[in-house]
JSON list of C-alpha atoms in Angstrom, two decimals:
[
{"chain": "A", "resi": 711, "resn": "MET", "atom": "CA", "xyz": [-82.05, 39.34, -103.71]},
{"chain": "A", "resi": 712, "resn": "PRO", "atom": "CA", "xyz": [-81.07, 36.03, -105.36]},
{"chain": "A", "resi": 713, "resn": "GLN", "atom": "CA", "xyz": [-78.93, 33.69, -103.32]},
{"chain": "A", "resi": 714, "resn": "THR", "atom": "CA", "xyz": [-75.29, 33.64, -104.39]},
{"chain": "A", "resi": 715, "resn": "LEU", "atom": "CA", "xyz": [-73.63, 30.38, -105.38]},
{"chain": "A", "resi": 716, "resn": "LEU", "atom": "CA", "xyz": [-69.99, 29.60, -106.13]},
{"chain": "A", "resi": 717, "resn": "LEU", "atom": "CA", "xyz": [-69.54, 26.67, -108.52]},
{"chain": "A", "resi": 718, "resn": "ALA", "atom": "CA", "xyz": [-66.11, 25.06, -109.02]},
{"chain": "A", "resi": 719, "resn": "GLU", "atom": "CA", "xyz": [-65.96, 22.40, -111.74]},
{"chain": "A", "resi": 720, "resn": "ASP", "atom": "CA", "xyz": [-63.05, 21.74, -114.11]},
{"chain": "A", "resi": 721, "resn": "ASP", "atom": "CA", "xyz": [-65.12, 19.95, -116.77]},
{"chain": "A", "resi": 722, "resn": "ARG", "atom": "CA", "xyz": [-66.18, 22.78, -119.08]},
{"chain": "A", "resi": 723, "resn": "ALA", "atom": "CA", "xyz": [-69.32, 21.08, -120.39]},
{"chain": "A", "resi": 724, "resn": "ILE", "atom": "CA", "xyz": [-70.58, 20.21, -116.89]},
{"chain": "A", "resi": 725, "resn": "ARG", "atom": "CA", "xyz": [-69.65, 23.65, -115.56]},
{"chain": "A", "resi": 726, "resn": "HIS", "atom": "CA", "xyz": [-71.49, 25.53, -118.30]},
{"chain": "A", "resi": 727, "resn": "ALA", "atom": "CA", "xyz": [-74.56, 23.29, -118.17]},
{"chain": "A", "resi": 728, "resn": "LEU", "atom": "CA", "xyz": [-74.81, 23.48, -114.38]},
{"chain": "A", "resi": 729, "resn": "GLU", "atom": "CA", "xyz": [-74.16, 27.23, -114.35]},
{"chain": "A", "resi": 730, "resn": "ARG", "atom": "CA", "xyz": [-77.01, 27.77, -116.81]},
{"chain": "A", "resi": 731, "resn": "ALA", "atom": "CA", "xyz": [-79.39, 25.47, -114.92]},
{"chain": "A", "resi": 732, "resn": "LEU", "atom": "CA", "xyz": [-78.63, 27.10, -111.58]},
{"chain": "A", "resi": 733, "resn": "THR", "atom": "CA", "xyz": [-79.04, 30.58, -113.05]},
{"chain": "A", "resi": 734, "resn": "LEU", "atom": "CA", "xyz": [-82.44, 29.61, -114.47]},
{"chain": "A", "resi": 735, "resn": "GLU", "atom": "CA", "xyz": [-83.32, 28.26, -111.03]},
{"chain": "A", "resi": 736, "resn": "GLY", "atom": "CA", "xyz": [-82.75, 31.75, -109.63]},
{"chain": "A", "resi": 737, "resn": "TYR", "atom": "CA", "xyz": [-79.24, 31.64, -108.20]},
{"chain": "A", "resi": 738, "resn": "GLN", "atom": "CA", "xyz": [-76.62, 34.30, -108.82]},
{"chain": "A", "resi": 739, "resn": "VAL", "atom": "CA", "xyz": [-73.82, 31.99, -109.99]},
{"chain": "A", "resi": 740, "resn": "THR", "atom": "CA", "xyz": [-70.08, 32.52, -110.13]},
{"chain": "A", "resi": 741, "resn": "ALA", "atom": "CA", "xyz": [-68.45, 29.61, -111.96]},
{"chain": "A", "resi": 742, "resn": "VAL", "atom": "CA", "xyz": [-64.72, 28.84, -111.81]},
{"chain": "A", "resi": 743, "resn": "ALA", "atom": "CA", "xyz": [-62.59, 26.02, -113.22]},
{"chain": "A", "resi": 744, "resn": "ASP", "atom": "CA", "xyz": [-60.33, 25.03, -110.32]},
{"chain": "A", "resi": 745, "resn": "GLY", "atom": "CA", "xyz": [-59.73, 25.12, -106.59]},
{"chain": "A", "resi": 746, "resn": "VAL", "atom": "CA", "xyz": [-57.33, 28.06, -106.66]},
{"chain": "A", "resi": 747, "resn": "GLU", "atom": "CA", "xyz": [-59.96, 30.24, -108.31]},
{"chain": "A", "resi": 748, "resn": "ALA", "atom": "CA", "xyz": [-62.61, 28.91, -105.94]},
{"chain": "A", "resi": 749, "resn": "LEU", "atom": "CA", "xyz": [-60.65, 29.95, -102.84]},
{"chain": "A", "resi": 750, "resn": "ALA", "atom": "CA", "xyz": [-59.82, 33.34, -104.32]},
{"chain": "A", "resi": 751, "resn": "GLN", "atom": "CA", "xyz": [-63.46, 34.00, -105.16]},
{"chain": "A", "resi": 752, "resn": "ALA", "atom": "CA", "xyz": [-64.73, 32.72, -101.79]},
{"chain": "A", "resi": 753, "resn": "HIS", "atom": "CA", "xyz": [-62.37, 35.11, -100.01]},
{"chain": "A", "resi": 754, "resn": "LYS", "atom": "CA", "xyz": [-63.22, 38.01, -102.29]},
{"chain": "A", "resi": 755, "resn": "SER", "atom": "CA", "xyz": [-67.00, 37.63, -102.19]},
{"chain": "A", "resi": 756, "resn": "PRO", "atom": "CA", "xyz": [-68.29, 34.92, -99.81]},
{"chain": "A", "resi": 757, "resn": "PRO", "atom": "CA", "xyz": [-71.30, 33.14, -101.37]},
{"chain": "A", "resi": 758, "resn": "ASP", "atom": "CA", "xyz": [-74.41, 31.77, -99.69]},
{"chain": "A", "resi": 759, "resn": "VAL", "atom": "CA", "xyz": [-73.53, 28.23, -100.79]},
{"chain": "A", "resi": 760, "resn": "LEU", "atom": "CA", "xyz": [-70.69, 26.42, -102.59]},
{"chain": "A", "resi": 761, "resn": "VAL", "atom": "CA", "xyz": [-70.84, 23.56, -105.09]},
{"chain": "A", "resi": 762, "resn": "LEU", "atom": "CA", "xyz": [-67.40, 21.94, -105.42]},
{"chain": "A", "resi": 763, "resn": "ASP", "atom": "CA", "xyz": [-66.21, 19.18, -107.72]},
{"chain": "A", "resi": 764, "resn": "VAL", "atom": "CA", "xyz": [-64.01, 16.78, -105.77]},
{"chain": "A", "resi": 765, "resn": "MET", "atom": "CA", "xyz": [-61.43, 16.05, -108.49]},
{"chain": "A", "resi": 766, "resn": "MET", "atom": "CA", "xyz": [-59.91, 19.25, -109.87]},
{"chain": "A", "resi": 767, "resn": "PRO", "atom": "CA", "xyz": [-56.33, 20.03, -110.94]},
{"chain": "A", "resi": 768, "resn": "GLY", "atom": "CA", "xyz": [-54.03, 21.71, -108.46]},
{"chain": "A", "resi": 769, "resn": "ILE", "atom": "CA", "xyz": [-56.17, 22.29, -105.38]},
{"chain": "A", "resi": 770, "resn": "ASP", "atom": "CA", "xyz": [-59.07, 19.84, -105.42]},
{"chain": "A", "resi": 771, "resn": "GLY", "atom": "CA", "xyz": [-62.51, 20.24, -103.88]},
{"chain": "A", "resi": 772, "resn": "LEU", "atom": "CA", "xyz": [-61.56, 18.48, -100.64]},
{"chain": "A", "resi": 773, "resn": "GLN", "atom": "CA", "xyz": [-58.64, 20.84, -100.11]},
{"chain": "A", "resi": 774, "resn": "VAL", "atom": "CA", "xyz": [-60.83, 23.86, -100.78]},
{"chain": "A", "resi": 775, "resn": "CYS", "atom": "CA", "xyz": [-63.29, 22.56, -98.22]},
{"chain": "A", "resi": 776, "resn": "ARG", "atom": "CA", "xyz": [-60.57, 21.95, -95.61]},
{"chain": "A", "resi": 777, "resn": "VAL", "atom": "CA", "xyz": [-59.10, 25.43, -96.07]},
{"chain": "A", "resi": 778, "resn": "LEU", "atom": "CA", "xyz": [-62.45, 27.17, -95.67]},
{"chain": "A", "resi": 779, "resn": "ARG", "atom": "CA", "xyz": [-63.38, 25.14, -92.60]},
{"chain": "A", "resi": 780, "resn": "ALA", "atom": "CA", "xyz": [-59.96, 25.77, -91.03]},
{"chain": "A", "resi": 781, "resn": "GLU", "atom": "CA", "xyz": [-60.61, 29.49, -91.50]},
{"chain": "A", "resi": 782, "resn": "GLY", "atom": "CA", "xyz": [-63.90, 29.16, -89.64]},
{"chain": "A", "resi": 783, "resn": "ASP", "atom": "CA", "xyz": [-66.04, 29.52, -92.77]},
{"chain": "A", "resi": 784, "resn": "ARG", "atom": "CA", "xyz": [-69.32, 27.64, -92.19]},
{"chain": "A", "resi": 785, "resn": "THR", "atom": "CA", "xyz": [-70.87, 28.31, -95.61]},
{"chain": "A", "resi": 786, "resn": "PRO", "atom": "CA", "xyz": [-72.77, 25.16, -96.68]},
{"chain": "A", "resi": 787, "resn": "ILE", "atom": "CA", "xyz": [-70.86, 23.03, -99.19]},
{"chain": "A", "resi": 788, "resn": "LEU", "atom": "CA", "xyz": [-72.28, 20.52, -101.66]},
{"chain": "A", "resi": 789, "resn": "MET", "atom": "CA", "xyz": [-69.68, 18.22, -103.22]},
{"chain": "A", "resi": 790, "resn": "LEU", "atom": "CA", "xyz": [-69.89, 16.79, -106.73]},
{"chain": "A", "resi": 791, "resn": "THR", "atom": "CA", "xyz": [-68.07, 13.47, -107.01]},
{"chain": "A", "resi": 792, "resn": "ALA", "atom": "CA", "xyz": [-67.56, 10.67, -109.49]},
{"chain": "A", "resi": 793, "resn": "LEU", "atom": "CA", "xyz": [-66.17, 8.55, -106.64]},
{"chain": "A", "resi": 794, "resn": "VAL", "atom": "CA", "xyz": [-68.78, 6.10, -105.41]},
{"chain": "A", "resi": 795, "resn": "GLU", "atom": "CA", "xyz": [-66.94, 4.20, -102.67]},
{"chain": "A", "resi": 796, "resn": "THR", "atom": "CA", "xyz": [-68.09, 4.85, -99.11]},
{"chain": "A", "resi": 797, "resn": "ALA", "atom": "CA", "xyz": [-64.53, 5.77, -98.06]},
{"chain": "A", "resi": 798, "resn": "ASP", "atom": "CA", "xyz": [-64.44, 8.50, -100.71]},
{"chain": "A", "resi": 799, "resn": "ARG", "atom": "CA", "xyz": [-67.72, 9.96, -99.50]},
{"chain": "A", "resi": 800, "resn": "ILE", "atom": "CA", "xyz": [-66.51, 9.87, -95.90]},
{"chain": "A", "resi": 801, "resn": "ALA", "atom": "CA", "xyz": [-63.40, 11.77, -96.98]},
{"chain": "A", "resi": 802, "resn": "GLY", "atom": "CA", "xyz": [-65.65, 14.56, -98.22]},
{"chain": "A", "resi": 803, "resn": "LEU", "atom": "CA", "xyz": [-67.60, 14.67, -94.98]},
{"chain": "A", "resi": 804, "resn": "ASP", "atom": "CA", "xyz": [-64.35, 14.57, -93.02]},
{"chain": "A", "resi": 805, "resn": "ALA", "atom": "CA", "xyz": [-63.16, 17.61, -94.96]},
{"chain": "A", "resi": 806, "resn": "GLY", "atom": "CA", "xyz": [-66.23, 19.50, -93.75]},
{"chain": "A", "resi": 807, "resn": "ALA", "atom": "CA", "xyz": [-68.70, 19.11, -96.62]},
{"chain": "A", "resi": 808, "resn": "ASP", "atom": "CA", "xyz": [-72.40, 19.14, -95.73]},
{"chain": "A", "resi": 809, "resn": "ASP", "atom": "CA", "xyz": [-73.70, 16.92, -98.54]},
{"chain": "A", "resi": 810, "resn": "TYR", "atom": "CA", "xyz": [-72.67, 15.34, -101.82]},
{"chain": "A", "resi": 811, "resn": "VAL", "atom": "CA", "xyz": [-74.08, 14.32, -105.20]},
{"chain": "A", "resi": 812, "resn": "VAL", "atom": "CA", "xyz": [-72.62, 11.43, -107.21]},
{"chain": "A", "resi": 813, "resn": "LYS", "atom": "CA", "xyz": [-72.00, 11.90, -110.93]},
{"chain": "A", "resi": 814, "resn": "PRO", "atom": "CA", "xyz": [-73.81, 11.46, -113.23]},
{"chain": "A", "resi": 815, "resn": "PHE", "atom": "CA", "xyz": [-76.53, 13.36, -111.39]},
{"chain": "A", "resi": 816, "resn": "ASP", "atom": "CA", "xyz": [-80.00, 14.67, -112.09]},
{"chain": "A", "resi": 817, "resn": "VAL", "atom": "CA", "xyz": [-79.97, 18.47, -111.87]},
{"chain": "A", "resi": 818, "resn": "GLU", "atom": "CA", "xyz": [-83.25, 18.35, -109.95]},
{"chain": "A", "resi": 819, "resn": "GLU", "atom": "CA", "xyz": [-81.45, 16.41, -107.21]},
{"chain": "A", "resi": 820, "resn": "VAL", "atom": "CA", "xyz": [-78.82, 19.16, -107.05]},
{"chain": "A", "resi": 821, "resn": "PHE", "atom": "CA", "xyz": [-81.58, 21.76, -106.70]},
{"chain": "A", "resi": 822, "resn": "ALA", "atom": "CA", "xyz": [-83.28, 19.79, -103.94]},
{"chain": "A", "resi": 823, "resn": "ARG", "atom": "CA", "xyz": [-80.10, 19.31, -101.95]},
{"chain": "A", "resi": 824, "resn": "LEU", "atom": "CA", "xyz": [-79.21, 22.99, -102.24]},
{"chain": "A", "resi": 825, "resn": "ARG", "atom": "CA", "xyz": [-82.67, 24.00, -101.04]},
{"chain": "A", "resi": 826, "resn": "ALA", "atom": "CA", "xyz": [-82.31, 21.71, -98.03]},
{"chain": "A", "resi": 827, "resn": "LEU", "atom": "CA", "xyz": [-78.85, 23.07, -97.18]},
{"chain": "A", "resi": 828, "resn": "LEU", "atom": "CA", "xyz": [-79.99, 26.68, -97.44]},
{"chain": "A", "resi": 829, "resn": "ARG", "atom": "CA", "xyz": [-83.10, 26.04, -95.32]},
{"chain": "A", "resi": 830, "resn": "ARG", "atom": "CA", "xyz": [-80.97, 24.58, -92.56]},
{"chain": "A", "resi": 831, "resn": "THR", "atom": "CA", "xyz": [-78.46, 27.41, -92.81]},
{"chain": "A", "resi": 832, "resn": "SER", "atom": "CA", "xyz": [-81.21, 30.01, -92.51]},
{"chain": "A", "resi": 833, "resn": "SER", "atom": "CA", "xyz": [-82.68, 28.40, -89.40]},
{"chain": "A", "resi": 834, "resn": "THR", "atom": "CA", "xyz": [-79.36, 27.76, -87.65]},
{"chain": "A", "resi": 835, "resn": "THR", "atom": "CA", "xyz": [-78.08, 31.28, -88.30]},
{"chain": "A", "resi": 836, "resn": "GLY", "atom": "CA", "xyz": [-81.08, 32.73, -86.53]},
{"chain": "A", "resi": 837, "resn": "THR", "atom": "CA", "xyz": [-80.70, 30.29, -83.64]},
{"chain": "A", "resi": 838, "resn": "ALA", "atom": "CA", "xyz": [-77.00, 31.01, -83.22]},
{"chain": "A", "resi": 839, "resn": "SER", "atom": "CA", "xyz": [-77.55, 34.76, -83.18]},
{"chain": "A", "resi": 840, "resn": "ALA", "atom": "CA", "xyz": [-80.32, 34.46, -80.60]},
{"chain": "A", "resi": 841, "resn": "ALA", "atom": "CA", "xyz": [-78.07, 32.31, -78.42]},
{"chain": "A", "resi": 842, "resn": "GLY", "atom": "CA", "xyz": [-75.29, 34.90, -78.52]},
{"chain": "A", "resi": 843, "resn": "THR", "atom": "CA", "xyz": [-72.78, 32.73, -80.38]},
{"chain": "A", "resi": 844, "resn": "THR", "atom": "CA", "xyz": [-72.05, 35.30, -83.06]},
{"chain": "A", "resi": 845, "resn": "GLY", "atom": "CA", "xyz": [-71.14, 38.97, -83.13]},
{"chain": "A", "resi": 846, "resn": "PRO", "atom": "CA", "xyz": [-69.02, 41.09, -80.76]},
{"chain": "A", "resi": 847, "resn": "GLY", "atom": "CA", "xyz": [-69.96, 39.06, -77.67]},
{"chain": "A", "resi": 848, "resn": "ALA", "atom": "CA", "xyz": [-68.84, 35.75, -79.15]},
{"chain": "A", "resi": 849, "resn": "PRO", "atom": "CA", "xyz": [-65.88, 33.89, -77.62]},
{"chain": "A", "resi": 850, "resn": "ALA", "atom": "CA", "xyz": [-62.51, 34.16, -79.30]},
{"chain": "A", "resi": 851, "resn": "PRO", "atom": "CA", "xyz": [-61.68, 31.40, -81.81]},
{"chain": "A", "resi": 852, "resn": "GLY", "atom": "CA", "xyz": [-60.44, 28.27, -80.04]},
{"chain": "A", "resi": 853, "resn": "VAL", "atom": "CA", "xyz": [-61.94, 29.30, -76.68]},
{"chain": "A", "resi": 854, "resn": "ARG", "atom": "CA", "xyz": [-64.66, 26.96, -75.45]},
{"chain": "A", "resi": 855, "resn": "GLU", "atom": "CA", "xyz": [-67.63, 28.35, -73.59]},
{"chain": "A", "resi": 856, "resn": "PRO", "atom": "CA", "xyz": [-68.67, 26.51, -70.42]},
{"chain": "A", "resi": 857, "resn": "GLU", "atom": "CA", "xyz": [-71.54, 24.07, -70.72]},
{"chain": "A", "resi": 858, "resn": "PRO", "atom": "CA", "xyz": [-74.99, 25.71, -70.49]},
{"chain": "A", "resi": 859, "resn": "PRO", "atom": "CA", "xyz": [-77.39, 25.02, -67.60]},
{"chain": "A", "resi": 860, "resn": "ALA", "atom": "CA", "xyz": [-78.71, 21.47, -67.47]},
{"chain": "A", "resi": 861, "resn": "ASP", "atom": "CA", "xyz": [-82.28, 22.59, -68.11]},
{"chain": "A", "resi": 862, "resn": "ARG", "atom": "CA", "xyz": [-81.22, 23.80, -71.57]},
{"chain": "A", "resi": 863, "resn": "LEU", "atom": "CA", "xyz": [-79.75, 20.46, -72.60]},
{"chain": "A", "resi": 864, "resn": "LEU", "atom": "CA", "xyz": [-81.20, 17.45, -74.38]},
{"chain": "A", "resi": 865, "resn": "THR", "atom": "CA", "xyz": [-79.92, 14.26, -72.77]},
{"chain": "A", "resi": 866, "resn": "ALA", "atom": "CA", "xyz": [-80.06, 10.60, -73.77]},
{"chain": "A", "resi": 867, "resn": "ALA", "atom": "CA", "xyz": [-77.77, 7.56, -73.66]},
{"chain": "A", "resi": 868, "resn": "GLY", "atom": "CA", "xyz": [-74.95, 9.52, -72.02]},
{"chain": "A", "resi": 869, "resn": "LEU", "atom": "CA", "xyz": [-75.13, 12.31, -74.60]},
{"chain": "A", "resi": 870, "resn": "ARG", "atom": "CA", "xyz": [-75.80, 15.98, -73.91]},
{"chain": "A", "resi": 871, "resn": "MET", "atom": "CA", "xyz": [-76.84, 18.45, -76.63]},
{"chain": "A", "resi": 872, "resn": "ASP", "atom": "CA", "xyz": [-77.44, 22.19, -76.65]},
{"chain": "A", "resi": 873, "resn": "PRO", "atom": "CA", "xyz": [-79.59, 22.87, -79.75]},
{"chain": "A", "resi": 874, "resn": "GLN", "atom": "CA", "xyz": [-79.34, 26.64, -79.32]},
{"chain": "A", "resi": 875, "resn": "ALA", "atom": "CA", "xyz": [-75.54, 26.74, -79.40]},
{"chain": "A", "resi": 876, "resn": "ARG", "atom": "CA", "xyz": [-75.21, 23.69, -81.69]},
{"chain": "A", "resi": 877, "resn": "ARG", "atom": "CA", "xyz": [-72.92, 21.86, -79.24]},
{"chain": "A", "resi": 878, "resn": "ALA", "atom": "CA", "xyz": [-72.85, 18.23, -78.11]},
{"chain": "A", "resi": 879, "resn": "TRP", "atom": "CA", "xyz": [-70.91, 16.13, -75.59]},
{"chain": "A", "resi": 880, "resn": "ARG", "atom": "CA", "xyz": [-70.37, 12.48, -74.73]},
{"chain": "A", "resi": 881, "resn": "GLY", "atom": "CA", "xyz": [-69.15, 12.30, -71.16]},
{"chain": "A", "resi": 882, "resn": "GLY", "atom": "CA", "xyz": [-66.52, 14.99, -70.74]},
{"chain": "A", "resi": 883, "resn": "ARG", "atom": "CA", "xyz": [-65.68, 15.13, -74.45]},
{"chain": "A", "resi": 884, "resn": "GLU", "atom": "CA", "xyz": [-67.19, 17.75, -76.73]},
{"chain": "A", "resi": 885, "resn": "LEU", "atom": "CA", "xyz": [-68.03, 16.44, -80.19]},
{"chain": "A", "resi": 886, "resn": "GLU", "atom": "CA", "xyz": [-66.95, 18.27, -83.34]},
{"chain": "A", "resi": 887, "resn": "LEU", "atom": "CA", "xyz": [-69.95, 17.84, -85.66]},
{"chain": "A", "resi": 888, "resn": "THR", "atom": "CA", "xyz": [-70.88, 19.22, -89.06]},
{"chain": "A", "resi": 889, "resn": "ARG", "atom": "CA", "xyz": [-74.28, 20.81, -89.51]},
{"chain": "A", "resi": 890, "resn": "THR", "atom": "CA", "xyz": [-75.83, 17.65, -90.93]},
{"chain": "A", "resi": 891, "resn": "GLU", "atom": "CA", "xyz": [-74.24, 15.41, -88.30]},
{"chain": "A", "resi": 892, "resn": "PHE", "atom": "CA", "xyz": [-75.60, 17.62, -85.53]},
{"chain": "A", "resi": 893, "resn": "GLU", "atom": "CA", "xyz": [-79.11, 17.57, -86.94]},
{"chain": "A", "resi": 894, "resn": "LEU", "atom": "CA", "xyz": [-79.03, 13.80, -87.38]},
{"chain": "A", "resi": 895, "resn": "LEU", "atom": "CA", "xyz": [-77.80, 13.27, -83.82]},
{"chain": "A", "resi": 896, "resn": "GLU", "atom": "CA", "xyz": [-80.38, 15.69, -82.45]},
{"chain": "A", "resi": 897, "resn": "LEU", "atom": "CA", "xyz": [-83.15, 13.79, -84.22]},
{"chain": "A", "resi": 898, "resn": "LEU", "atom": "CA", "xyz": [-81.93, 10.50, -82.73]},
{"chain": "A", "resi": 899, "resn": "VAL", "atom": "CA", "xyz": [-81.55, 11.98, -79.23]},
{"chain": "A", "resi": 900, "resn": "ARG", "atom": "CA", "xyz": [-85.03, 13.48, -79.28]},
{"chain": "A", "resi": 901, "resn": "ASN", "atom": "CA", "xyz": [-86.36, 10.05, -80.25]},
{"chain": "A", "resi": 902, "resn": "ALA", "atom": "CA", "xyz": [-84.05, 7.92, -78.08]},
{"chain": "A", "resi": 903, "resn": "GLY", "atom": "CA", "xyz": [-85.25, 4.31, -77.87]},
{"chain": "A", "resi": 904, "resn": "ILE", "atom": "CA", "xyz": [-87.52, 4.73, -80.90]},
{"chain": "A", "resi": 905, "resn": "VAL", "atom": "CA", "xyz": [-86.60, 3.09, -84.20]},
{"chain": "A", "resi": 906, "resn": "LEU", "atom": "CA", "xyz": [-86.70, 5.74, -86.94]},
{"chain": "A", "resi": 907, "resn": "ASP", "atom": "CA", "xyz": [-87.16, 4.41, -90.47]},
{"chain": "A", "resi": 908, "resn": "HIS", "atom": "CA", "xyz": [-85.06, 5.62, -93.39]},
{"chain": "A", "resi": 909, "resn": "SER", "atom": "CA", "xyz": [-87.86, 7.64, -94.97]},
{"chain": "A", "resi": 910, "resn": "THR", "atom": "CA", "xyz": [-88.57, 9.54, -91.75]},
{"chain": "A", "resi": 911, "resn": "ILE", "atom": "CA", "xyz": [-84.92, 10.44, -91.27]},
{"chain": "A", "resi": 912, "resn": "TYR", "atom": "CA", "xyz": [-84.47, 11.52, -94.89]},
{"chain": "A", "resi": 913, "resn": "ASP", "atom": "CA", "xyz": [-87.58, 13.70, -94.69]},
{"chain": "A", "resi": 914, "resn": "ARG", "atom": "CA", "xyz": [-86.61, 15.33, -91.38]},
{"chain": "A", "resi": 915, "resn": "ILE", "atom": "CA", "xyz": [-82.93, 15.95, -92.21]},
{"chain": "A", "resi": 916, "resn": "TRP", "atom": "CA", "xyz": [-82.81, 16.47, -95.99]},
{"chain": "A", "resi": 917, "resn": "GLY", "atom": "CA", "xyz": [-86.43, 17.35, -96.72]},
{"chain": "A", "resi": 918, "resn": "TYR", "atom": "CA", "xyz": [-86.95, 14.52, -99.22]},
{"chain": "A", "resi": 919, "resn": "ASP", "atom": "CA", "xyz": [-86.36, 10.76, -99.61]},
{"chain": "A", "resi": 920, "resn": "PHE", "atom": "CA", "xyz": [-83.46, 9.70, -101.83]},
{"chain": "A", "resi": 921, "resn": "GLY", "atom": "CA", "xyz": [-85.04, 6.27, -102.40]},
{"chain": "A", "resi": 922, "resn": "PRO", "atom": "CA", "xyz": [-84.11, 2.72, -101.35]},
{"chain": "A", "resi": 923, "resn": "GLY", "atom": "CA", "xyz": [-80.87, 2.63, -103.36]},
{"chain": "A", "resi": 924, "resn": "SER", "atom": "CA", "xyz": [-79.28, 5.65, -101.68]},
{"chain": "A", "resi": 925, "resn": "LYS", "atom": "CA", "xyz": [-76.33, 5.18, -99.31]},
{"chain": "A", "resi": 926, "resn": "ASN", "atom": "CA", "xyz": [-76.38, 8.81, -98.19]},
{"chain": "A", "resi": 927, "resn": "LEU", "atom": "CA", "xyz": [-77.86, 8.10, -94.75]},
{"chain": "A", "resi": 928, "resn": "ALA", "atom": "CA", "xyz": [-75.59, 5.10, -94.11]},
{"chain": "A", "resi": 929, "resn": "VAL", "atom": "CA", "xyz": [-72.53, 7.24, -94.84]},
{"chain": "A", "resi": 930, "resn": "TYR", "atom": "CA", "xyz": [-73.59, 9.94, -92.37]},
{"chain": "A", "resi": 931, "resn": "VAL", "atom": "CA", "xyz": [-74.49, 7.40, -89.69]},
{"chain": "A", "resi": 932, "resn": "GLY", "atom": "CA", "xyz": [-71.11, 5.71, -90.15]},
{"chain": "A", "resi": 933, "resn": "TYR", "atom": "CA", "xyz": [-69.28, 8.98, -89.86]},
{"chain": "A", "resi": 934, "resn": "LEU", "atom": "CA", "xyz": [-71.30, 10.03, -86.81]},
{"chain": "A", "resi": 935, "resn": "ARG", "atom": "CA", "xyz": [-70.49, 6.70, -85.13]},
{"chain": "A", "resi": 936, "resn": "ARG", "atom": "CA", "xyz": [-66.79, 7.35, -85.65]},
{"chain": "A", "resi": 937, "resn": "LYS", "atom": "CA", "xyz": [-67.12, 10.58, -83.69]},
{"chain": "A", "resi": 938, "resn": "LEU", "atom": "CA", "xyz": [-69.37, 9.15, -80.98]},
{"chain": "A", "resi": 939, "resn": "ASP", "atom": "CA", "xyz": [-67.85, 5.76, -80.22]},
{"chain": "A", "resi": 940, "resn": "GLU", "atom": "CA", "xyz": [-65.23, 5.33, -77.51]},
{"chain": "A", "resi": 941, "resn": "PRO", "atom": "CA", "xyz": [-63.04, 2.32, -76.64]},
{"chain": "A", "resi": 942, "resn": "GLY", "atom": "CA", "xyz": [-64.75, 0.17, -74.02]},
{"chain": "A", "resi": 943, "resn": "ALA", "atom": "CA", "xyz": [-67.98, 2.18, -74.16]},
{"chain": "A", "resi": 944, "resn": "PRO", "atom": "CA", "xyz": [-71.24, 0.85, -75.61]},
{"chain": "A", "resi": 945, "resn": "GLN", "atom": "CA", "xyz": [-72.20, 1.75, -79.16]},
{"chain": "A", "resi": 946, "resn": "LEU", "atom": "CA", "xyz": [-75.02, 4.29, -79.20]},
{"chain": "A", "resi": 947, "resn": "ILE", "atom": "CA", "xyz": [-76.46, 4.22, -82.74]},
{"chain": "A", "resi": 948, "resn": "HIS", "atom": "CA", "xyz": [-77.86, 0.82, -83.67]},
{"chain": "A", "resi": 949, "resn": "THR", "atom": "CA", "xyz": [-78.94, -0.41, -87.10]},
{"chain": "A", "resi": 950, "resn": "VAL", "atom": "CA", "xyz": [-82.32, -2.13, -87.35]},
{"chain": "A", "resi": 951, "resn": "ARG", "atom": "CA", "xyz": [-81.92, -4.01, -90.61]},
{"chain": "A", "resi": 952, "resn": "GLY", "atom": "CA", "xyz": [-84.52, -3.25, -93.21]},
{"chain": "A", "resi": 953, "resn": "VAL", "atom": "CA", "xyz": [-86.02, -0.48, -91.08]},
{"chain": "A", "resi": 954, "resn": "GLY", "atom": "CA", "xyz": [-83.68, 2.26, -89.91]},
{"chain": "A", "resi": 955, "resn": "TYR", "atom": "CA", "xyz": [-81.73, 3.39, -86.83]},
{"chain": "A", "resi": 956, "resn": "VAL", "atom": "CA", "xyz": [-82.24, 3.84, -83.10]},
{"chain": "A", "resi": 957, "resn": "LEU", "atom": "CA", "xyz": [-80.24, 5.59, -80.38]},
{"chain": "A", "resi": 958, "resn": "ARG", "atom": "CA", "xyz": [-79.90, 3.60, -77.17]},
{"chain": "A", "resi": 959, "resn": "GLU", "atom": "CA", "xyz": [-77.19, 2.64, -74.70]},
{"chain": "A", "resi": 960, "resn": "ASP", "atom": "CA", "xyz": [-77.09, -1.15, -74.41]}
]
């Protein structure tokens, strides 16, 4: 069965061109022109992945993303944006998006990012089911499970992570992380004290290197720092200029 994709883009030319390209790539595409239609379609027939334009009339892509995440919908979301400032990209991540592509974009980049999102979704769904975090035995929404046994946790620099349940803590505070943020933090924790270069991180998290001009990794690191850092506590993720990033507690 082809994977289903919901595309929301108000620019008719972009919407039609992208719908055709994605269909030729093998996706079963439903294309809509605004956020209201996107929410209605997502509720009616949940897709495997969403592609949302940020700037749409009425309900924009960020609002669609926020609504779905508030409802507990974890479907991977790729944002299309003409906004290039870091703050704009962070707004998309803050809304719950998993990745973004800046317009004008190469359609091959869209394909690659979708493949990476769907690979991660496939692997995490299986892990979550095996860990008992879905289905009839799952906790009620808003109810936190107790921390798992210590021997199931990854620990480094005052952080604790449970890869099976996709949960993480700093001290007594549980971190609310998106899928991509969790995977980035897990990679850093597993390699605590080791400087990871940009290419290695891109390959491990996204499956391909965006090139030296990309700010994608810097945006995610910045957003992850905002969730990790605490007043009076040492910073955990350090930038090694010209190389990459390292997790350590100085």
